[in-house]
JSON list of C-alpha atoms in Angstrom, two decimals:
[
{"chain": "Q", "resi": 111, "resn": "GLY", "atom": "CA", "xyz": [59.07, 74.19, 44.90]},
{"chain": "Q", "resi": 112, "resn": "GLU", "atom": "CA", "xyz": [62.39, 74.17, 42.72]},
{"chain": "Q", "resi": 113, "resn": "ASP", "atom": "CA", "xyz": [62.22, 75.77, 39.57]},
{"chain": "Q", "resi": 114, "resn": "VAL", "atom": "CA", "xyz": [64.90, 75.91, 36.95]},
{"chain": "Q", "resi": 115, "resn": "GLU", "atom": "CA", "xyz": [64.60, 77.98, 33.81]},
{"chain": "Q", "resi": 116, "resn": "GLN", "atom": "CA", "xyz": [66.66, 78.29, 30.60]},
{"chain": "Q", "resi": 117, "resn": "SER", "atom": "CA", "xyz": [66.08, 79.97, 27.18]},
{"chain": "Q", "resi": 118, "resn": "LEU", "atom": "CA", "xyz": [64.83, 77.67, 24.84]},
{"chain": "Q", "resi": 119, "resn": "PHE", "atom": "CA", "xyz": [67.11, 78.47, 21.83]},
{"chain": "Q", "resi": 120, "resn": "LEU", "atom": "CA", "xyz": [70.64, 79.96, 20.99]},
{"chain": "Q", "resi": 121, "resn": "SER", "atom": "CA", "xyz": [72.04, 80.44, 17.70]},
{"chain": "Q", "resi": 122, "resn": "VAL", "atom": "CA", "xyz": [75.86, 81.08, 17.24]},
{"chain": "Q", "resi": 123, "resn": "ARG", "atom": "CA", "xyz": [78.39, 80.85, 14.34]},
{"chain": "Q", "resi": 124, "resn": "GLU", "atom": "CA", "xyz": [81.15, 78.37, 14.20]},
{"chain": "Q", "resi": 125, "resn": "GLY", "atom": "CA", "xyz": [84.28, 79.69, 16.06]},
{"chain": "Q", "resi": 126, "resn": "ASP", "atom": "CA", "xyz": [82.30, 82.16, 18.15]},
{"chain": "Q", "resi": 127, "resn": "SER", "atom": "CA", "xyz": [81.55, 81.72, 22.01]},
{"chain": "Q", "resi": 128, "resn": "SER", "atom": "CA", "xyz": [78.45, 80.38, 23.07]},
{"chain": "Q", "resi": 129, "resn": "VAL", "atom": "CA", "xyz": [76.78, 81.30, 26.43]},
{"chain": "Q", "resi": 130, "resn": "ILE", "atom": "CA", "xyz": [74.03, 79.32, 27.76]},
{"chain": "Q", "resi": 131, "resn": "ASN", "atom": "CA", "xyz": [72.24, 80.73, 30.82]},
{"chain": "Q", "resi": 132, "resn": "CYS", "atom": "CA", "xyz": [70.19, 79.21, 33.37]},
{"chain": "Q", "resi": 133, "resn": "THR", "atom": "CA", "xyz": [68.37, 80.44, 36.69]},
{"chain": "Q", "resi": 134, "resn": "TYR", "atom": "CA", "xyz": [67.22, 78.49, 39.67]},
{"chain": "Q", "resi": 135, "resn": "THR", "atom": "CA", "xyz": [65.35, 79.08, 42.83]},
{"chain": "Q", "resi": 136, "resn": "ASP", "atom": "CA", "xyz": [66.45, 76.59, 45.44]},
{"chain": "Q", "resi": 137, "resn": "SER", "atom": "CA", "xyz": [69.10, 78.39, 47.32]},
{"chain": "Q", "resi": 138, "resn": "SER", "atom": "CA", "xyz": [70.19, 75.27, 49.25]},
{"chain": "Q", "resi": 139, "resn": "SER", "atom": "CA", "xyz": [71.42, 73.30, 45.93]},
{"chain": "Q", "resi": 140, "resn": "THR", "atom": "CA", "xyz": [74.60, 71.43, 46.61]},
{"chain": "Q", "resi": 141, "resn": "TYR", "atom": "CA", "xyz": [75.56, 70.75, 42.99]},
{"chain": "Q", "resi": 142, "resn": "LEU", "atom": "CA", "xyz": [74.73, 72.30, 39.71]},
{"chain": "Q", "resi": 143, "resn": "TYR", "atom": "CA", "xyz": [75.26, 70.47, 36.48]},
{"chain": "Q", "resi": 144, "resn": "TRP", "atom": "CA", "xyz": [75.43, 71.01, 32.73]},
{"chain": "Q", "resi": 145, "resn": "TYR", "atom": "CA", "xyz": [74.27, 67.92, 30.44]},
{"chain": "Q", "resi": 146, "resn": "LYS", "atom": "CA", "xyz": [74.33, 67.82, 26.64]},
{"chain": "Q", "resi": 147, "resn": "GLN", "atom": "CA", "xyz": [71.64, 65.74, 24.77]},
{"chain": "Q", "resi": 148, "resn": "GLU", "atom": "CA", "xyz": [72.15, 64.86, 21.07]},
{"chain": "Q", "resi": 149, "resn": "PRO", "atom": "CA", "xyz": [69.13, 63.83, 19.10]},
{"chain": "Q", "resi": 150, "resn": "GLY", "atom": "CA", "xyz": [67.70, 60.40, 20.11]},
{"chain": "Q", "resi": 151, "resn": "ALA", "atom": "CA", "xyz": [70.57, 60.03, 22.82]},
{"chain": "Q", "resi": 152, "resn": "GLY", "atom": "CA", "xyz": [70.48, 60.12, 26.69]},
{"chain": "Q", "resi": 153, "resn": "LEU", "atom": "CA", "xyz": [72.26, 62.85, 28.59]},
{"chain": "Q", "resi": 154, "resn": "GLN", "atom": "CA", "xyz": [75.84, 63.44, 28.64]},
{"chain": "Q", "resi": 155, "resn": "LEU", "atom": "CA", "xyz": [77.49, 65.06, 31.86]},
{"chain": "Q", "resi": 156, "resn": "LEU", "atom": "CA", "xyz": [79.48, 67.97, 30.50]},
{"chain": "Q", "resi": 157, "resn": "THR", "atom": "CA", "xyz": [80.61, 69.22, 33.82]},
{"chain": "Q", "resi": 158, "resn": "TYR", "atom": "CA", "xyz": [79.35, 70.38, 37.37]},
{"chain": "Q", "resi": 159, "resn": "ILE", "atom": "CA", "xyz": [80.11, 72.78, 40.07]},
{"chain": "Q", "resi": 160, "resn": "PHE", "atom": "CA", "xyz": [79.89, 72.83, 43.72]},
{"chain": "Q", "resi": 161, "resn": "SER", "atom": "CA", "xyz": [77.62, 75.55, 45.21]},
{"chain": "Q", "resi": 162, "resn": "ASN", "atom": "CA", "xyz": [80.61, 76.96, 47.06]},
{"chain": "Q", "resi": 163, "resn": "MET", "atom": "CA", "xyz": [82.48, 77.50, 43.88]},
{"chain": "Q", "resi": 164, "resn": "ASP", "atom": "CA", "xyz": [81.99, 80.62, 41.60]},
{"chain": "Q", "resi": 165, "resn": "MET", "atom": "CA", "xyz": [83.88, 79.15, 38.60]},
{"chain": "Q", "resi": 166, "resn": "LYS", "atom": "CA", "xyz": [85.13, 76.07, 37.09]},
{"chain": "Q", "resi": 167, "resn": "GLN", "atom": "CA", "xyz": [87.09, 75.64, 33.65]},
{"chain": "Q", "resi": 168, "resn": "ASP", "atom": "CA", "xyz": [87.43, 72.41, 31.69]},
{"chain": "Q", "resi": 169, "resn": "GLN", "atom": "CA", "xyz": [88.98, 73.07, 28.16]},
{"chain": "Q", "resi": 170, "resn": "ARG", "atom": "CA", "xyz": [86.52, 74.74, 26.24]},
{"chain": "Q", "resi": 171, "resn": "LEU", "atom": "CA", "xyz": [83.92, 74.87, 28.94]},
{"chain": "Q", "resi": 172, "resn": "THR", "atom": "CA", "xyz": [83.77, 77.63, 31.67]},
{"chain": "Q", "resi": 173, "resn": "VAL", "atom": "CA", "xyz": [80.94, 77.41, 34.32]},
{"chain": "Q", "resi": 174, "resn": "LEU", "atom": "CA", "xyz": [80.08, 80.51, 36.33]},
{"chain": "Q", "resi": 175, "resn": "LEU", "atom": "CA", "xyz": [77.92, 80.50, 39.43]},
{"chain": "Q", "resi": 176, "resn": "ASN", "atom": "CA", "xyz": [76.41, 83.67, 40.96]},
{"chain": "Q", "resi": 177, "resn": "LYS", "atom": "CA", "xyz": [74.80, 82.15, 44.17]},
{"chain": "Q", "resi": 178, "resn": "LYS", "atom": "CA", "xyz": [73.52, 85.59, 45.21]},
{"chain": "Q", "resi": 179, "resn": "ASP", "atom": "CA", "xyz": [71.41, 85.67, 41.96]},
{"chain": "Q", "resi": 180, "resn": "LYS", "atom": "CA", "xyz": [70.93, 82.00, 41.56]},
{"chain": "Q", "resi": 181, "resn": "HIS", "atom": "CA", "xyz": [72.38, 82.24, 37.93]},
{"chain": "Q", "resi": 182, "resn": "LEU", "atom": "CA", "xyz": [74.48, 79.70, 36.44]},
{"chain": "Q", "resi": 183, "resn": "SER", "atom": "CA", "xyz": [76.08, 80.01, 33.05]},
{"chain": "Q", "resi": 184, "resn": "LEU", "atom": "CA", "xyz": [77.97, 77.68, 30.70]},
{"chain": "Q", "resi": 185, "resn": "ARG", "atom": "CA", "xyz": [80.40, 79.04, 28.24]},
{"chain": "Q", "resi": 186, "resn": "ILE", "atom": "CA", "xyz": [81.74, 77.13, 25.18]},
{"chain": "Q", "resi": 187, "resn": "ALA", "atom": "CA", "xyz": [84.74, 78.64, 23.69]},
{"chain": "Q", "resi": 188, "resn": "ASP", "atom": "CA", "xyz": [85.43, 77.96, 19.76]},
{"chain": "Q", "resi": 189, "resn": "THR", "atom": "CA", "xyz": [81.96, 76.61, 19.26]},
{"chain": "Q", "resi": 190, "resn": "GLN", "atom": "CA", "xyz": [82.01, 73.73, 16.55]},
{"chain": "Q", "resi": 191, "resn": "THR", "atom": "CA", "xyz": [79.10, 71.99, 14.84]},
{"chain": "Q", "resi": 192, "resn": "GLY", "atom": "CA", "xyz": [79.39, 69.27, 16.96]},
{"chain": "Q", "resi": 193, "resn": "ASP", "atom": "CA", "xyz": [78.49, 71.32, 19.93]},
{"chain": "Q", "resi": 194, "resn": "SER", "atom": "CA", "xyz": [74.82, 71.43, 18.28]},
{"chain": "Q", "resi": 195, "resn": "ALA", "atom": "CA", "xyz": [72.68, 69.83, 20.81]},
{"chain": "Q", "resi": 196, "resn": "ILE", "atom": "CA", "xyz": [70.40, 70.59, 23.65]},
{"chain": "Q", "resi": 197, "resn": "TYR", "atom": "CA", "xyz": [71.95, 71.68, 26.99]},
{"chain": "Q", "resi": 198, "resn": "PHE", "atom": "CA", "xyz": [70.25, 71.16, 30.33]},
{"chain": "Q", "resi": 199, "resn": "CYS", "atom": "CA", "xyz": [71.24, 72.70, 33.51]},
{"chain": "Q", "resi": 200, "resn": "ALA", "atom": "CA", "xyz": [70.18, 71.03, 36.63]},
{"chain": "Q", "resi": 201, "resn": "GLU", "atom": "CA", "xyz": [70.33, 71.62, 40.28]},
{"chain": "Q", "resi": 202, "resn": "SER", "atom": "CA", "xyz": [70.42, 69.01, 43.23]},
{"chain": "Q", "resi": 203, "resn": "MET", "atom": "CA", "xyz": [70.08, 68.75, 46.86]},
{"chain": "Q", "resi": 204, "resn": "ASP", "atom": "CA", "xyz": [70.51, 65.40, 48.49]},
{"chain": "Q", "resi": 205, "resn": "GLN", "atom": "CA", "xyz": [69.15, 62.90, 45.94]},
{"chain": "Q", "resi": 206, "resn": "LYS", "atom": "CA", "xyz": [66.74, 65.15, 44.22]},
{"chain": "Q", "resi": 207, "resn": "VAL", "atom": "CA", "xyz": [67.68, 66.57, 40.98]},
{"chain": "Q", "resi": 208, "resn": "THR", "atom": "CA", "xyz": [65.41, 69.19, 38.97]},
{"chain": "Q", "resi": 209, "resn": "PHE", "atom": "CA", "xyz": [66.26, 69.90, 35.49]},
{"chain": "Q", "resi": 210, "resn": "GLY", "atom": "CA", "xyz": [65.84, 72.97, 33.52]},
{"chain": "Q", "resi": 211, "resn": "THR", "atom": "CA", "xyz": [63.72, 73.07, 30.10]},
{"chain": "Q", "resi": 212, "resn": "GLY", "atom": "CA", "xyz": [66.92, 72.88, 28.08]},
{"chain": "Q", "resi": 213, "resn": "THR", "atom": "CA", "xyz": [68.49, 75.01, 25.50]},
{"chain": "Q", "resi": 214, "resn": "LYS", "atom": "CA", "xyz": [69.11, 74.34, 21.84]},
{"chain": "Q", "resi": 215, "resn": "LEU", "atom": "CA", "xyz": [72.20, 75.32, 20.44]},
{"chain": "Q", "resi": 216, "resn": "GLN", "atom": "CA", "xyz": [72.37, 75.61, 16.90]},
{"chain": "Q", "resi": 217, "resn": "VAL", "atom": "CA", "xyz": [75.94, 76.27, 15.37]},
{"chain": "Q", "resi": 218, "resn": "ILE", "atom": "CA", "xyz": [76.11, 77.93, 12.13]},
{"chain": "Q", "resi": 219, "resn": "PRO", "atom": "CA", "xyz": [79.01, 76.72, 9.98]},
{"chain": "L", "resi": 25, "resn": "GLY", "atom": "CA", "xyz": [84.63, 57.99, 33.73]},
{"chain": "L", "resi": 26, "resn": "ALA", "atom": "CA", "xyz": [81.75, 56.43, 35.09]},
{"chain": "L", "resi": 27, "resn": "VAL", "atom": "CA", "xyz": [79.50, 54.73, 32.54]},
{"chain": "L", "resi": 28, "resn": "VAL", "atom": "CA", "xyz": [75.75, 53.71, 32.61]},
{"chain": "L", "resi": 29, "resn": "SER", "atom": "CA", "xyz": [74.63, 51.13, 30.06]},
{"chain": "L", "resi": 30, "resn": "GLN", "atom": "CA", "xyz": [70.92, 51.22, 29.02]},
{"chain": "L", "resi": 31, "resn": "HIS", "atom": "CA", "xyz": [69.26, 48.41, 26.98]},
{"chain": "L", "resi": 32, "resn": "PRO", "atom": "CA", "xyz": [67.50, 48.22, 24.65]},
{"chain": "L", "resi": 33, "resn": "SER", "atom": "CA", "xyz": [68.06, 51.65, 22.76]},
{"chain": "L", "resi": 34, "resn": "ARG", "atom": "CA", "xyz": [64.74, 51.04, 20.88]},
{"chain": "L", "resi": 35, "resn": "VAL", "atom": "CA", "xyz": [61.84, 48.80, 21.30]},
{"chain": "L", "resi": 36, "resn": "ILE", "atom": "CA", "xyz": [58.57, 48.46, 19.38]},
{"chain": "L", "resi": 37, "resn": "CYS", "atom": "CA", "xyz": [55.83, 46.48, 21.23]},
{"chain": "L", "resi": 38, "resn": "LYS", "atom": "CA", "xyz": [52.18, 45.55, 20.91]},
{"chain": "L", "resi": 39, "resn": "SER", "atom": "CA", "xyz": [49.61, 47.13, 22.92]},
{"chain": "L", "resi": 40, "resn": "GLY", "atom": "CA", "xyz": [48.90, 45.10, 26.12]},
{"chain": "L", "resi": 41, "resn": "THR", "atom": "CA", "xyz": [52.35, 43.52, 26.21]},
{"chain": "L", "resi": 42, "resn": "SER", "atom": "CA", "xyz": [55.08, 44.31, 28.68]},
{"chain": "L", "resi": 43, "resn": "VAL", "atom": "CA", "xyz": [58.63, 45.61, 28.15]},
{"chain": "L", "resi": 44, "resn": "LYS", "atom": "CA", "xyz": [61.67, 45.60, 30.40]},
{"chain": "L", "resi": 45, "resn": "ILE", "atom": "CA", "xyz": [64.29, 48.11, 30.10]},
{"chain": "L", "resi": 46, "resn": "GLU", "atom": "CA", "xyz": [67.77, 47.50, 31.77]},
{"chain": "L", "resi": 47, "resn": "CYS", "atom": "CA", "xyz": [70.02, 50.09, 33.47]},
{"chain": "L", "resi": 48, "resn": "ARG", "atom": "CA", "xyz": [73.57, 49.05, 34.44]},
{"chain": "L", "resi": 49, "resn": "SER", "atom": "CA", "xyz": [76.41, 50.91, 35.87]},
{"chain": "L", "resi": 50, "resn": "LEU", "atom": "CA", "xyz": [79.34, 49.43, 34.26]},
{"chain": "L", "resi": 51, "resn": "ASP", "atom": "CA", "xyz": [82.35, 50.75, 36.39]},
{"chain": "L", "resi": 52, "resn": "PHE", "atom": "CA", "xyz": [80.95, 51.81, 39.66]},
{"chain": "L", "resi": 53, "resn": "GLN", "atom": "CA", "xyz": [78.40, 50.52, 42.13]},
{"chain": "L", "resi": 54, "resn": "ALA", "atom": "CA", "xyz": [75.36, 52.47, 42.18]},
{"chain": "L", "resi": 55, "resn": "THR", "atom": "CA", "xyz": [73.51, 52.89, 45.31]},
{"chain": "L", "resi": 56, "resn": "THR", "atom": "CA", "xyz": [70.62, 54.88, 43.80]},
{"chain": "L", "resi": 57, "resn": "MET", "atom": "CA", "xyz": [69.27, 54.81, 40.39]},
{"chain": "L", "resi": 58, "resn": "PHE", "atom": "CA", "xyz": [66.65, 56.98, 38.89]},
{"chain": "L", "resi": 59, "resn": "TRP", "atom": "CA", "xyz": [64.18, 56.58, 36.08]},
{"chain": "L", "resi": 60, "resn": "TYR", "atom": "CA", "xyz": [63.04, 59.64, 33.75]},
{"chain": "L", "resi": 61, "resn": "ARG", "atom": "CA", "xyz": [60.68, 59.91, 31.13]},
{"chain": "L", "resi": 62, "resn": "GLN", "atom": "CA", "xyz": [60.86, 62.58, 28.38]},
{"chain": "L", "resi": 63, "resn": "PHE", "atom": "CA", "xyz": [58.52, 63.71, 25.92]},
{"chain": "L", "resi": 64, "resn": "PRO", "atom": "CA", "xyz": [59.34, 65.29, 22.72]},
{"chain": "L", "resi": 65, "resn": "LYS", "atom": "CA", "xyz": [61.04, 68.74, 23.09]},
{"chain": "L", "resi": 66, "resn": "GLN", "atom": "CA", "xyz": [60.57, 68.66, 26.91]},
{"chain": "L", "resi": 67, "resn": "SER", "atom": "CA", "xyz": [62.78, 68.29, 29.96]},
{"chain": "L", "resi": 68, "resn": "LEU", "atom": "CA", "xyz": [63.15, 64.90, 31.79]},
{"chain": "L", "resi": 69, "resn": "MET", "atom": "CA", "xyz": [60.26, 64.09, 34.37]},
{"chain": "L", "resi": 70, "resn": "LEU", "atom": "CA", "xyz": [61.36, 61.95, 37.04]},
{"chain": "L", "resi": 71, "resn": "MET", "atom": "CA", "xyz": [59.29, 58.80, 37.32]},
{"chain": "L", "resi": 72, "resn": "ALA", "atom": "CA", "xyz": [61.03, 57.15, 40.38]},
{"chain": "L", "resi": 73, "resn": "THR", "atom": "CA", "xyz": [64.07, 56.71, 42.49]},
{"chain": "L", "resi": 74, "resn": "SER", "atom": "CA", "xyz": [65.23, 53.15, 43.19]},
{"chain": "L", "resi": 75, "resn": "ASN", "atom": "CA", "xyz": [67.78, 52.29, 46.08]},
{"chain": "L", "resi": 76, "resn": "GLU", "atom": "CA", "xyz": [69.44, 49.08, 46.00]},
{"chain": "L", "resi": 77, "resn": "GLY", "atom": "CA", "xyz": [67.63, 46.54, 47.90]},
{"chain": "L", "resi": 78, "resn": "SER", "atom": "CA", "xyz": [64.56, 48.44, 48.70]},
{"chain": "L", "resi": 79, "resn": "LYS", "atom": "CA", "xyz": [61.27, 49.45, 47.09]},
{"chain": "L", "resi": 80, "resn": "ALA", "atom": "CA", "xyz": [61.29, 52.48, 44.86]},
{"chain": "L", "resi": 81, "resn": "THR", "atom": "CA", "xyz": [59.83, 55.78, 45.53]},
{"chain": "L", "resi": 82, "resn": "TYR", "atom": "CA", "xyz": [57.60, 56.91, 42.99]},
{"chain": "L", "resi": 83, "resn": "GLU", "atom": "CA", "xyz": [56.78, 60.37, 42.08]},
{"chain": "L", "resi": 84, "resn": "GLN", "atom": "CA", "xyz": [53.22, 61.71, 42.27]},
{"chain": "L", "resi": 85, "resn": "GLY", "atom": "CA", "xyz": [51.15, 60.76, 39.47]},
{"chain": "L", "resi": 86, "resn": "VAL", "atom": "CA", "xyz": [53.36, 57.74, 38.37]},
{"chain": "L", "resi": 87, "resn": "GLU", "atom": "CA", "xyz": [51.62, 54.40, 38.54]},
{"chain": "L", "resi": 88, "resn": "LYS", "atom": "CA", "xyz": [53.80, 51.96, 40.64]},
{"chain": "L", "resi": 89, "resn": "ASP", "atom": "CA", "xyz": [51.76, 48.82, 39.29]},
{"chain": "L", "resi": 90, "resn": "LYS", "atom": "CA", "xyz": [52.31, 50.14, 35.73]},
{"chain": "L", "resi": 91, "resn": "PHE", "atom": "CA", "xyz": [55.92, 50.98, 35.95]},
{"chain": "L", "resi": 92, "resn": "LEU", "atom": "CA", "xyz": [57.76, 48.11, 37.95]},
{"chain": "L", "resi": 93, "resn": "ILE", "atom": "CA", "xyz": [61.14, 49.01, 39.29]},
{"chain": "L", "resi": 94, "resn": "ASN", "atom": "CA", "xyz": [63.66, 46.46, 40.61]},
{"chain": "L", "resi": 95, "resn": "HIS", "atom": "CA", "xyz": [66.91, 47.24, 41.76]},
{"chain": "L", "resi": 96, "resn": "ALA", "atom": "CA", "xyz": [68.38, 43.92, 42.80]},
{"chain": "L", "resi": 97, "resn": "SER", "atom": "CA", "xyz": [71.87, 44.58, 42.76]},
{"chain": "L", "resi": 98, "resn": "LEU", "atom": "CA", "xyz": [74.60, 47.67, 43.10]},
{"chain": "L", "resi": 99, "resn": "THR", "atom": "CA", "xyz": [74.84, 47.60, 39.42]},
{"chain": "L", "resi": 100, "resn": "LEU", "atom": "CA", "xyz": [71.49, 46.79, 37.81]},
{"chain": "L", "resi": 101, "resn": "SER", "atom": "CA", "xyz": [68.17, 48.30, 37.96]},
{"chain": "L", "resi": 102, "resn": "THR", "atom": "CA", "xyz": [65.29, 47.25, 35.70]},
{"chain": "L", "resi": 103, "resn": "LEU", "atom": "CA", "xyz": [61.99, 49.27, 34.76]},
{"chain": "L", "resi": 104, "resn": "THR", "atom": "CA", "xyz": [59.15, 47.06, 33.26]},
{"chain": "L", "resi": 105, "resn": "VAL", "atom": "CA", "xyz": [56.32, 48.81, 31.57]},
{"chain": "L", "resi": 106, "resn": "THR", "atom": "CA", "xyz": [53.31, 46.49, 31.93]},
{"chain": "L", "resi": 107, "resn": "SER", "atom": "CA", "xyz": [50.46, 46.22, 29.91]},
{"chain": "L", "resi": 108, "resn": "ALA", "atom": "CA", "xyz": [51.67, 48.98, 27.47]},
{"chain": "L", "resi": 109, "resn": "HIS", "atom": "CA", "xyz": [49.38, 51.47, 25.59]},
{"chain": "L", "resi": 110, "resn": "PRO", "atom": "CA", "xyz": [50.35, 53.98, 22.97]},
{"chain": "L", "resi": 111, "resn": "GLU", "atom": "CA", "xyz": [50.47, 56.61, 25.45]},
{"chain": "L", "resi": 112, "resn": "ASP", "atom": "CA", "xyz": [53.20, 54.79, 27.27]},
{"chain": "L", "resi": 113, "resn": "SER", "atom": "CA", "xyz": [55.32, 55.57, 23.96]},
{"chain": "L", "resi": 114, "resn": "SER", "atom": "CA", "xyz": [58.23, 57.85, 25.17]},
{"chain": "L", "resi": 115, "resn": "PHE", "atom": "CA", "xyz": [61.72, 58.02, 25.65]},
{"chain": "L", "resi": 116, "resn": "TYR", "atom": "CA", "xyz": [62.81, 56.64, 29.12]},
{"chain": "L", "resi": 117, "resn": "ILE", "atom": "CA", "xyz": [66.36, 57.34, 30.52]},
{"chain": "L", "resi": 118, "resn": "CYS", "atom": "CA", "xyz": [67.94, 56.06, 33.48]},
{"chain": "L", "resi": 119, "resn": "SER", "atom": "CA", "xyz": [70.73, 57.73, 35.79]},
{"chain": "L", "resi": 120, "resn": "ALA", "atom": "CA", "xyz": [72.99, 56.37, 38.63]},
{"chain": "L", "resi": 121, "resn": "LYS", "atom": "CA", "xyz": [75.12, 57.85, 41.34]},
{"chain": "L", "resi": 122, "resn": "MET", "atom": "CA", "xyz": [77.47, 56.46, 43.78]},
{"chain": "L", "resi": 123, "resn": "THR", "atom": "CA", "xyz": [77.11, 57.15, 47.46]},
{"chain": "L", "resi": 124, "resn": "GLY", "atom": "CA", "xyz": [77.45, 60.71, 48.94]},
{"chain": "L", "resi": 125, "resn": "ASN", "atom": "CA", "xyz": [77.71, 63.71, 47.06]},
{"chain": "L", "resi": 126, "resn": "SER", "atom": "CA", "xyz": [78.57, 62.73, 43.38]},
{"chain": "L", "resi": 127, "resn": "PRO", "atom": "CA", "xyz": [76.99, 63.62, 40.18]},
{"chain": "L", "resi": 128, "resn": "LEU", "atom": "CA", "xyz": [74.33, 61.70, 37.97]},
{"chain": "L", "resi": 129, "resn": "HIS", "atom": "CA", "xyz": [75.51, 59.73, 35.18]},
{"chain": "L", "resi": 130, "resn": "PHE", "atom": "CA", "xyz": [72.86, 59.01, 32.40]},
{"chain": "L", "resi": 131, "resn": "GLY", "atom": "CA", "xyz": [72.25, 55.86, 30.06]},
{"chain": "L", "resi": 132, "resn": "ASN", "atom": "CA", "xyz": [71.50, 56.46, 26.35]},
{"chain": "L", "resi": 133, "resn": "GLY", "atom": "CA", "xyz": [67.83, 56.14, 26.74]},
{"chain": "L", "resi": 134, "resn": "THR", "atom": "CA", "xyz": [65.35, 53.68, 25.38]},
{"chain": "L", "resi": 135, "resn": "ARG", "atom": "CA", "xyz": [62.87, 54.71, 22.75]},
{"chain": "L", "resi": 136, "resn": "LEU", "atom": "CA", "xyz": [59.72, 52.81, 23.37]},
{"chain": "L", "resi": 137, "resn": "THR", "atom": "CA", "xyz": [56.96, 52.61, 20.78]},
{"chain": "L", "resi": 138, "resn": "VAL", "atom": "CA", "xyz": [53.89, 50.94, 21.29]},
{"chain": "L", "resi": 139, "resn": "THR", "atom": "CA", "xyz": [51.61, 50.07, 18.54]}
]
C-alpha cells in the first residue's frame, strides 16, 4: 500500500533555510502536496507539484521532486518564526490522498 | 483562492448526544468532500469520501451508522457524530476538491470534546 514518510522534527534558526524531506512509495502519484498546520487549526495548502515536474518555486518556497527516488522536499528560504508549524507532505492518485506523518518545524529566534 | 469553511470550530457535548459538523466550499463547487480525523500529534486519518448526491464511501474500520455523512449540494457536506462517547473526542477536518485534477483545500477543523 501507499506509505509517506517524513522526519518528525526540524529545528532551524531564524533567517536560515529550512529543508523538509518526504519519501513516498506510490510511483503512480499524480500530485504531491505540502500543507502547513498551525496549532489547533486545519491544514493550509502551501504548494503542490505535478508528478511530471522536477521543481516548483513560489516566493520563499521551493519544491523539489525526484521521481526516480520518490523523494520530495520543501525548502523555505529566510525562515521566520511564523513558519513554526507542522508540515505535511501528501501524495494523491485519483481521489485518494495519503498524508505523511508530519514534520514539526521549530524556528529559533 | 479556494476557501473551505468548517463550523463549528469547537464543540463540547455530553455523552450520548449527537453533534453535526458542517463543511462548506465558499467560492467553488466541490464535487467531492473528504472527512478526516486527527489524533494528537498524529497525521490525518481519512474517515470517508462523499460525492454530491450519492452515499459516502467509508474507510475500513469507520462505522457508517455512527458517523453520518450527507453531501446534499455541491457546496455543503455534513458529518454527524451520533450518540457521541468520550472516545469520539478528536479533531475532525474536512476537505473539498473540484472536479478533475485539482488540489485539496481544507477547512480549519472542529475540536470535538465529549464529556
